mmCIF file of C-alpha atoms in Angstrom:
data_model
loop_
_atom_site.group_PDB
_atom_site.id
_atom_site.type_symbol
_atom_site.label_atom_id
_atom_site.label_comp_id
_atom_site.label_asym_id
_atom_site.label_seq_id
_atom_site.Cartn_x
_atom_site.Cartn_y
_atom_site.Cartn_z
ATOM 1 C CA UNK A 1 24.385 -58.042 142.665
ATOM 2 C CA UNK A 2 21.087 -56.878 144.405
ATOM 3 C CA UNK A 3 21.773 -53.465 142.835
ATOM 4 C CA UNK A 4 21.898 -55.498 139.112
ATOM 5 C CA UNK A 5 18.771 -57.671 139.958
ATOM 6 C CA UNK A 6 17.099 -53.716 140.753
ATOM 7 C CA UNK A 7 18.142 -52.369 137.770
ATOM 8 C CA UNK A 8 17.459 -54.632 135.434
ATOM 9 C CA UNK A 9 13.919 -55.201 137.323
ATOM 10 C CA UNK A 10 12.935 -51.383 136.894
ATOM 11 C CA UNK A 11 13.858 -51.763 133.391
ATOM 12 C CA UNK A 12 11.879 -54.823 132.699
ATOM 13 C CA UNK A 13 9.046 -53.018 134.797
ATOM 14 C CA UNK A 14 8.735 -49.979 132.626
ATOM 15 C CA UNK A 15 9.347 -52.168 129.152
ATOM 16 C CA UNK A 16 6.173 -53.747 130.111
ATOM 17 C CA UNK A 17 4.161 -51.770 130.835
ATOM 18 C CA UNK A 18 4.881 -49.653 127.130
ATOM 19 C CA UNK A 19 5.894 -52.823 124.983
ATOM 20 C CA UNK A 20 8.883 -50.311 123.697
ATOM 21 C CA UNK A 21 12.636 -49.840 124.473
ATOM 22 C CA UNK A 22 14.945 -47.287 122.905
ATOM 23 C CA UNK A 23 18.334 -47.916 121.056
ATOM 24 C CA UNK A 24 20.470 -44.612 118.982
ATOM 25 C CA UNK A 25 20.782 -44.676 115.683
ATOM 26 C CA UNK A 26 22.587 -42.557 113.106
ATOM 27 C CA UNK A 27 20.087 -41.310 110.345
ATOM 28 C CA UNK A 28 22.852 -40.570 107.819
ATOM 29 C CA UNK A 29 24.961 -43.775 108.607
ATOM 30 C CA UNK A 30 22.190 -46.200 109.586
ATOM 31 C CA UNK A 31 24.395 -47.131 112.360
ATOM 32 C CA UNK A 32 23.233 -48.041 115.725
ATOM 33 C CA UNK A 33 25.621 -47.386 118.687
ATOM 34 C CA UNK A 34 27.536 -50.109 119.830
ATOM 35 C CA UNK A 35 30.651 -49.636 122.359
ATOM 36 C CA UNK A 36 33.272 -51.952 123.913
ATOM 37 C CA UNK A 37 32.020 -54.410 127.228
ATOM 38 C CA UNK A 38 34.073 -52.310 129.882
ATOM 39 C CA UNK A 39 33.790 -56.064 132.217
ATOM 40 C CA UNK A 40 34.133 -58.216 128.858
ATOM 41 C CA UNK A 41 37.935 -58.836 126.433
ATOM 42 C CA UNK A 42 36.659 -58.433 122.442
ATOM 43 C CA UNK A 43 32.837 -58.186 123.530
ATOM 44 C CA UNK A 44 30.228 -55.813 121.930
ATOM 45 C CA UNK A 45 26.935 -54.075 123.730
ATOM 46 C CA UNK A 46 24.192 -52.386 122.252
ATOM 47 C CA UNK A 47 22.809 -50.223 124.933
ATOM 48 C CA UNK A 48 19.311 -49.676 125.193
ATOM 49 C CA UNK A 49 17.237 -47.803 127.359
ATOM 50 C CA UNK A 50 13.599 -48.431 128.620
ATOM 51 C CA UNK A 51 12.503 -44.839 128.231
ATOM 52 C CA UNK A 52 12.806 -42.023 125.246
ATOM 53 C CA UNK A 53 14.239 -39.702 127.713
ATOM 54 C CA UNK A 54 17.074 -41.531 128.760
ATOM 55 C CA UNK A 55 17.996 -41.982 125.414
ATOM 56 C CA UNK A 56 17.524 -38.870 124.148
ATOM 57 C CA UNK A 57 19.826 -37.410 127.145
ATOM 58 C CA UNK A 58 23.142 -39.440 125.574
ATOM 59 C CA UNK A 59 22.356 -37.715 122.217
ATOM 60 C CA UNK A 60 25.727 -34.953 122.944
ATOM 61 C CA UNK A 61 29.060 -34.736 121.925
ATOM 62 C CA UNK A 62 30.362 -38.220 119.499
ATOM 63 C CA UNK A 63 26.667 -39.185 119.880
ATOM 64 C CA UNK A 64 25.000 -35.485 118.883
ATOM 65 C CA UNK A 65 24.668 -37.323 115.205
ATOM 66 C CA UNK A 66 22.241 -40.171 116.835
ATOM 67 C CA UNK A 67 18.531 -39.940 117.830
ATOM 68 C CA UNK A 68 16.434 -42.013 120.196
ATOM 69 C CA UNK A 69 14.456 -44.889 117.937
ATOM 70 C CA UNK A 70 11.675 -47.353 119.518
ATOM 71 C CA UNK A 71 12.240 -50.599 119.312
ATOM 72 C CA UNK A 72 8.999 -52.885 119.841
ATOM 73 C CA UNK A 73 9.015 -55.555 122.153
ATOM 74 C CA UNK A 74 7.474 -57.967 119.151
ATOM 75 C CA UNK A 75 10.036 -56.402 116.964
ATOM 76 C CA UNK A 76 12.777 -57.069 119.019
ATOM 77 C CA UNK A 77 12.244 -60.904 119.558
ATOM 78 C CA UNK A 78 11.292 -61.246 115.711
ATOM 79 C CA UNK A 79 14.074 -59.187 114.048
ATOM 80 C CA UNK A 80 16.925 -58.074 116.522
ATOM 81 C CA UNK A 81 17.898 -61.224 118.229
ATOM 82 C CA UNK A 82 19.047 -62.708 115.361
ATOM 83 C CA UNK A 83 21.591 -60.390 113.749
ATOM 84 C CA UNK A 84 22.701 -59.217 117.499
ATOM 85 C CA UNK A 85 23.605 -63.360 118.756
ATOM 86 C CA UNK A 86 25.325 -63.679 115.318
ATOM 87 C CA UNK A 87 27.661 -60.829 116.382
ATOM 88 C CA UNK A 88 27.797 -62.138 119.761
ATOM 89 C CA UNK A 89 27.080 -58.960 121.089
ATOM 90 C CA UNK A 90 25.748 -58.536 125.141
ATOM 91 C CA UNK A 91 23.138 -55.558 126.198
ATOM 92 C CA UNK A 92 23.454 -52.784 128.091
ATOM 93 C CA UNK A 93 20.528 -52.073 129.887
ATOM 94 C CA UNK A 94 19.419 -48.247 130.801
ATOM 95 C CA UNK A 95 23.108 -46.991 130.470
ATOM 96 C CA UNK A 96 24.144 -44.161 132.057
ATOM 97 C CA UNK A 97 27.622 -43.431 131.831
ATOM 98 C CA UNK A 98 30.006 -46.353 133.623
ATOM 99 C CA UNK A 99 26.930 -47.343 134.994
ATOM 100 C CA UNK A 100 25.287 -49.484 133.305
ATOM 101 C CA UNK A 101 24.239 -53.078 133.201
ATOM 102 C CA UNK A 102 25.590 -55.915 130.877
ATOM 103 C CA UNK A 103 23.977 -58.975 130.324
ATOM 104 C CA UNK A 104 23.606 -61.566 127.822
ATOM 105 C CA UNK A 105 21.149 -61.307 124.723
ATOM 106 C CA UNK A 106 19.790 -64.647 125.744
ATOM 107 C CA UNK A 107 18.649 -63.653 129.065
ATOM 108 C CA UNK A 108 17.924 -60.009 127.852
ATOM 109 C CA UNK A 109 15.694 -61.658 125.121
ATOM 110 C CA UNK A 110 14.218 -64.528 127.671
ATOM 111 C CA UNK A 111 12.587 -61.932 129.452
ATOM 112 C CA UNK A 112 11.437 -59.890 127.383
ATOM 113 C CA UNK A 113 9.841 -62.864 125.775
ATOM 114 C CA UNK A 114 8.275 -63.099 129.197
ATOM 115 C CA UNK A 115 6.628 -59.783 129.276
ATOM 116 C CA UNK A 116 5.243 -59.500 125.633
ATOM 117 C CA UNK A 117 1.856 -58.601 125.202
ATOM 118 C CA UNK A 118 -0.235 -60.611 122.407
#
C-alpha cells in the first residue's frame, strides 16, 4: 500500500503545484476515455494524469483519436464531480498501463479540495 500512498502523493504533489490535471478526450465524439476497474465488478474509471506528457504518451493505437485536455483544479471540484459520482465512476490516477491507481472520486475530490489555490 506504501507504493499507492507514493503514487498518489507524487500526483497530488505535482497537481499542486500547476492547479491542472489531464484527462483524453475525443474531439469528434466529445467522449472522454473511460475503461473497466481491472480490481472493481461493473465499475467505471476516468484516468487522469497530473502532467500533459503522460497523457499525451497514451494518445496511440484505440486512443490515437484522443488528445490530452487540462482540467483545472477549480473546474474539477465545480463541474466534474458531479456528473462523475452520478455515474459512480472511481479515478485512475497517473495510469500507465496495468499500473495504475484506483481510488474513489470522494477521496480523489477531498484532496484536491485540499490543495486548491484561491
Amino acid at each position: 500500500m506504501s507504493d499507492n500512498n507514493s503514487h498518489f502523493d507524487n500526483f497530488i504533489t505535482a497537481v499542486k503545484s500547476s492547479q491542472k490535471l489531464w484527462a483524453l478526450h475525443d474531439q469528434v465524439t466529445e467522449g472522454w476515455v473511460i475503461l473497466d476497474s481491472i480490481n472493481f465488478e461493473d465499475t467505471d474509471v476516468m484516468p487522469v494524469w497530473s502532467q500533459e506528457e503522460l497523457a499525451k504518451s497514451h494518445c496511440t493505437d484505440e486512443w490515437q483519436d484522443y488528445v490530452p485536455v487540462m482540467i483545472s483544479v477549480a473546474d474539477w471540484l465545480e463541474f466534474w464531480v458531479e456528473d462523475l459520482a452520478a455515474d459512480n465512476v472511481m479515478i485512475g490516477v497517473d495510469w500507465q498501463g496495468e499500473d495504475y491507481l484506483e481510488i474513489e472520486l470522494a477521496e480523489f475530490s477531498q484532496q484536491l479540495a485540499e490543495i486548491e489555490a484561491f
